[in-house]
Amino acid sequence: MVRRRSCTRAPVVSAAVVLGILALTGCTSLNPGTEEATTTAQEFHSAVATGDGATACNLLAPSAVEDLEDGAAGACADELLQLVIPGASEVTESKAYGTNAQVLMDQDTVFLTRSGDTWKVTAAGCTRQGERPYDCEVEGN
Amino acid sequence: MKHNPFITNGLSIGFGLLFLFSLVGQAFSGLAYYNEQQVASKLDEIGLLQYVTSSSFVVDVAENWQSEYLQFTLLIVLAVWLVQKGSPESKEIEKRGQQSDKEQLVGQFAKPDSPKWAKAGGWRTAVFANSLGLVMGAIFVASWLVQSVAGFSAFAESQLANLQDPGTWTEYLGSPEFWNRTLQNWQSEFLAVWSMVILAVYLRQRASPESKAVGMPHDSTGASN
């Protein structure tokens, strides 16, 4: 029997090509780029540097706020300003993958997570520990 | 006799629908799982479109695709030379190898209704004669590449969530994560082919072209319904 293999392969090939292009170009909606993350990290450091704890806390992820307040609701700003977070203003490199980002600054490394349309700081005042997770002054779970 | 196209294309339609239902099911269940984690972290939930274009969804799809296409590519190509006595997945023992042009109906031995490139000779016949393996192999390579890129993105995302450096794509290619994802799929595909090749020697599925006829002897090689 002659088996005709017509165009049944075409949709599979097309789907693979589309999937490949999407992944290779990083053209996914969860990879929104690093500019907004960089801006948030700079705004956070600027707020801390000027003693504006309320603004800095607004830029933190809920888990980081909870960690700072430790049950004392509303204590975020005071607790945050008591921490020794190195002053940083210059950004040397930013990386964003999916819903997480890392902003390397002159005196600090900031980690962020995307929630809705905005980036929130999950960790700041971080020191590199080799292969192990960074040791951070502010850190959400 | 002319048949209804839904009958003459039953296999491709059936498996095409099974594929689509499974992929849609994977998208919805994956989204639900992803959002469970978002809620646990007190973060906003994401929508379906955002999820299906995320690296975590793409890598889950691509890692399964690449292993399936590798499985079929190897079976198609290796079965030219490797045979299995009694298996309907194998050709007859004496026919191993590329076989003659006469047996393969190419060039001067092509029939009037043979495909054009089977008659053409030269590079066109050479390409057409290996086109199934080439296309399946190309889809395998493309899927594996997509897996590596999307896998790196998903891996880097989890690294950042754990407050670790994300690393680079080339580092990811040598990472245990990449090879664990790859090999756990490969081993299952190779086991499935091995089982099929051996079990079909002794077991039957009445009227299936993947099986010998029920009454065929166990040592009959290359026979099918």
CSV table of C-alpha atoms in Angstrom, one decimal, chain B residues 47-216:
chain,number,residue,atom,x,y,z
B,47,GLY,CA,-2.9,35.3,33.2
B,48,LEU,CA,-2.9,32.5,30.7
B,49,LEU,CA,-1.2,34.4,28.0
B,50,GLN,CA,1.6,35.5,30.3
B,51,TYR,CA,2.1,31.9,31.5
B,52,VAL,CA,2.2,30.3,28.0
B,53,THR,CA,4.8,32.7,26.9
B,54,SER,CA,6.9,32.2,30.1
B,55,SER,CA,10.2,30.3,30.1
B,56,SER,CA,8.8,27.8,32.6
B,57,PHE,CA,6.0,26.7,30.3
B,58,VAL,CA,8.2,26.8,27.2
B,59,VAL,CA,10.9,24.6,28.8
B,60,ASP,CA,8.4,22.1,30.0
B,61,VAL,CA,7.0,21.8,26.4
B,62,ALA,CA,10.4,21.8,24.6
B,63,GLU,CA,12.1,19.2,26.9
B,64,ASN,CA,9.3,16.7,26.1
B,65,TRP,CA,9.3,17.5,22.3
B,66,GLN,CA,13.0,17.1,21.9
B,67,SER,CA,13.1,13.7,23.5
B,68,GLU,CA,10.1,12.5,21.4
B,69,TYR,CA,11.7,13.7,18.2
B,70,LEU,CA,15.1,12.2,19.2
B,71,GLN,CA,13.3,8.8,19.9
B,72,PHE,CA,11.7,8.7,16.5
B,73,THR,CA,14.7,10.1,14.6
B,74,LEU,CA,17.0,7.3,16.1
B,75,LEU,CA,14.4,4.6,15.5
B,76,ILE,CA,13.9,5.8,11.9
B,77,VAL,CA,17.7,6.0,11.2
B,78,LEU,CA,19.1,3.1,13.3
B,79,ALA,CA,16.5,0.7,12.0
B,80,VAL,CA,18.2,1.0,8.6
B,81,TRP,CA,21.1,-1.1,9.9
B,82,LEU,CA,19.9,-2.6,13.2
B,83,VAL,CA,17.3,-5.4,13.1
B,84,GLN,CA,15.4,-7.4,15.6
B,85,LYS,CA,14.5,-11.0,14.8
B,86,GLY,CA,10.7,-11.4,15.2
B,87,SER,CA,9.9,-7.8,15.7
B,88,PRO,CA,7.4,-5.9,13.5
B,89,GLU,CA,9.4,-2.8,14.2
B,90,SER,CA,12.3,-4.3,12.3
B,91,LYS,CA,12.7,-5.2,8.6
B,92,GLU,CA,13.9,-8.6,7.6
B,93,ILE,CA,17.4,-9.6,8.7
B,94,GLU,CA,18.7,-9.9,5.2
B,95,LYS,CA,17.4,-6.4,4.3
B,96,ARG,CA,19.6,-4.5,6.8
B,97,GLY,CA,21.5,-1.6,5.3
B,98,GLN,CA,20.5,1.0,2.6
B,99,GLN,CA,19.2,-1.6,0.1
B,100,SER,CA,19.4,-1.3,-3.6
B,101,ASP,CA,17.8,1.4,-5.8
B,102,LYS,CA,15.6,-1.3,-7.3
B,103,GLU,CA,14.3,-2.3,-3.9
B,104,GLN,CA,13.8,1.4,-3.0
B,105,LEU,CA,12.2,2.3,-6.3
B,106,VAL,CA,14.5,5.2,-7.0
B,107,GLY,CA,16.0,6.7,-10.2
B,108,GLN,CA,15.4,4.4,-13.1
B,109,PHE,CA,13.5,2.0,-10.9
B,110,ALA,CA,10.9,4.6,-9.9
B,111,LYS,CA,7.3,4.0,-10.7
B,112,PRO,CA,5.1,6.4,-12.7
B,113,ASP,CA,3.4,7.5,-9.5
B,114,SER,CA,6.6,7.7,-7.4
B,115,PRO,CA,7.4,11.2,-5.9
B,116,LYS,CA,9.3,13.5,-8.4
B,117,TRP,CA,12.4,13.6,-6.3
B,118,ALA,CA,12.6,9.8,-6.2
B,119,LYS,CA,12.8,9.8,-10.0
B,120,ALA,CA,15.1,12.9,-10.3
B,121,GLY,CA,18.4,11.3,-9.3
B,122,GLY,CA,21.4,13.2,-7.9
B,123,TRP,CA,21.2,15.3,-4.8
B,124,ARG,CA,17.5,15.7,-4.9
B,125,THR,CA,17.0,11.9,-4.6
B,126,ALA,CA,19.7,11.7,-2.0
B,127,VAL,CA,17.9,14.4,0.1
B,128,PHE,CA,14.5,13.0,-0.5
B,129,ALA,CA,15.7,9.5,0.4
B,130,ASN,CA,16.7,10.8,3.9
B,131,SER,CA,14.1,13.6,4.3
B,132,LEU,CA,12.1,11.9,7.1
B,133,GLY,CA,15.2,11.4,9.3
B,134,LEU,CA,16.5,14.9,8.4
B,135,VAL,CA,13.3,16.7,9.2
B,136,MET,CA,12.7,14.7,12.4
B,137,GLY,CA,16.3,15.3,13.4
B,138,ALA,CA,16.1,19.0,12.7
B,139,ILE,CA,13.0,19.3,14.9
B,140,PHE,CA,14.9,17.5,17.6
B,141,VAL,CA,17.8,19.8,17.4
B,142,ALA,CA,15.6,22.9,17.3
B,143,SER,CA,13.5,21.7,20.3
B,144,TRP,CA,16.6,20.9,22.3
B,145,LEU,CA,18.0,24.3,21.6
B,146,VAL,CA,14.7,25.9,22.7
B,147,GLN,CA,14.8,23.7,25.8
B,148,SER,CA,18.3,25.0,26.6
B,149,VAL,CA,17.4,28.7,26.1
B,150,ALA,CA,14.1,28.5,27.9
B,151,GLY,CA,15.5,26.2,30.5
B,152,PHE,CA,18.3,28.6,31.2
B,153,SER,CA,15.8,31.4,31.6
B,154,ALA,CA,13.7,29.4,34.1
B,155,PHE,CA,16.8,28.2,35.9
B,156,ALA,CA,18.2,31.8,36.2
B,157,GLU,CA,14.8,33.0,37.4
B,158,SER,CA,14.8,30.4,40.3
B,159,GLN,CA,18.5,31.3,41.0
B,160,LEU,CA,17.5,34.9,41.4
B,161,ALA,CA,14.5,34.0,43.6
B,162,ASN,CA,17.0,32.2,45.8
B,163,LEU,CA,19.3,35.3,45.9
B,164,GLN,CA,22.0,33.6,43.8
B,165,ASP,CA,23.7,34.7,40.6
B,166,PRO,CA,21.9,33.5,37.5
B,167,GLY,CA,25.0,32.4,35.6
B,168,THR,CA,25.2,32.2,31.8
B,169,TRP,CA,23.6,30.1,29.0
B,170,THR,CA,26.9,28.3,28.3
B,171,GLU,CA,27.4,27.5,32.0
B,172,TYR,CA,23.8,26.2,32.0
B,173,LEU,CA,24.6,23.8,29.1
B,174,GLY,CA,27.1,22.0,31.4
B,175,SER,CA,24.9,22.2,34.5
B,176,PRO,CA,23.3,19.2,36.3
B,177,GLU,CA,19.9,20.9,35.9
B,178,PHE,CA,20.1,20.8,32.0
B,179,TRP,CA,21.4,17.3,31.8
B,180,ASN,CA,19.0,16.0,34.4
B,181,ARG,CA,16.0,17.5,32.5
B,182,THR,CA,17.4,16.0,29.2
B,183,LEU,CA,18.4,12.6,30.3
B,184,GLN,CA,15.3,11.9,32.4
B,185,ASN,CA,13.3,12.3,29.2
B,186,TRP,CA,15.7,10.4,27.0
B,187,GLN,CA,15.8,7.3,29.2
B,188,SER,CA,12.0,7.0,29.2
B,189,GLU,CA,11.8,7.3,25.4
B,190,PHE,CA,14.6,4.7,24.8
B,191,LEU,CA,12.8,2.3,27.3
B,192,ALA,CA,9.6,2.7,25.4
B,193,VAL,CA,11.2,1.9,22.1
B,194,TRP,CA,13.1,-1.0,23.6
B,195,SER,CA,9.9,-2.4,25.1
B,196,MET,CA,8.0,-2.0,21.9
B,197,VAL,CA,10.6,-3.7,19.8
B,198,ILE,CA,10.9,-6.7,22.2
B,199,LEU,CA,7.3,-7.1,23.4
B,200,ALA,CA,6.0,-7.0,19.8
B,201,VAL,CA,7.9,-10.1,19.1
B,202,TYR,CA,5.8,-12.2,21.5
B,203,LEU,CA,2.6,-10.1,22.0
B,204,ARG,CA,0.0,-9.1,19.5
B,205,GLN,CA,-2.6,-6.4,19.0
B,206,ARG,CA,-5.2,-7.7,16.7
B,207,ALA,CA,-5.5,-5.6,13.4
B,208,SER,CA,-2.9,-3.0,14.5
B,209,PRO,CA,-0.2,-2.1,12.0
B,210,GLU,CA,2.1,-1.8,14.9
B,211,SER,CA,1.7,-5.6,15.5
B,212,LYS,CA,2.1,-8.8,13.5
B,213,ALA,CA,-1.1,-10.6,12.7
B,214,VAL,CA,-2.2,-12.6,15.7
B,215,GLY,CA,-1.4,-15.9,14.2
B,216,MET,CA,2.1,-15.0,12.8
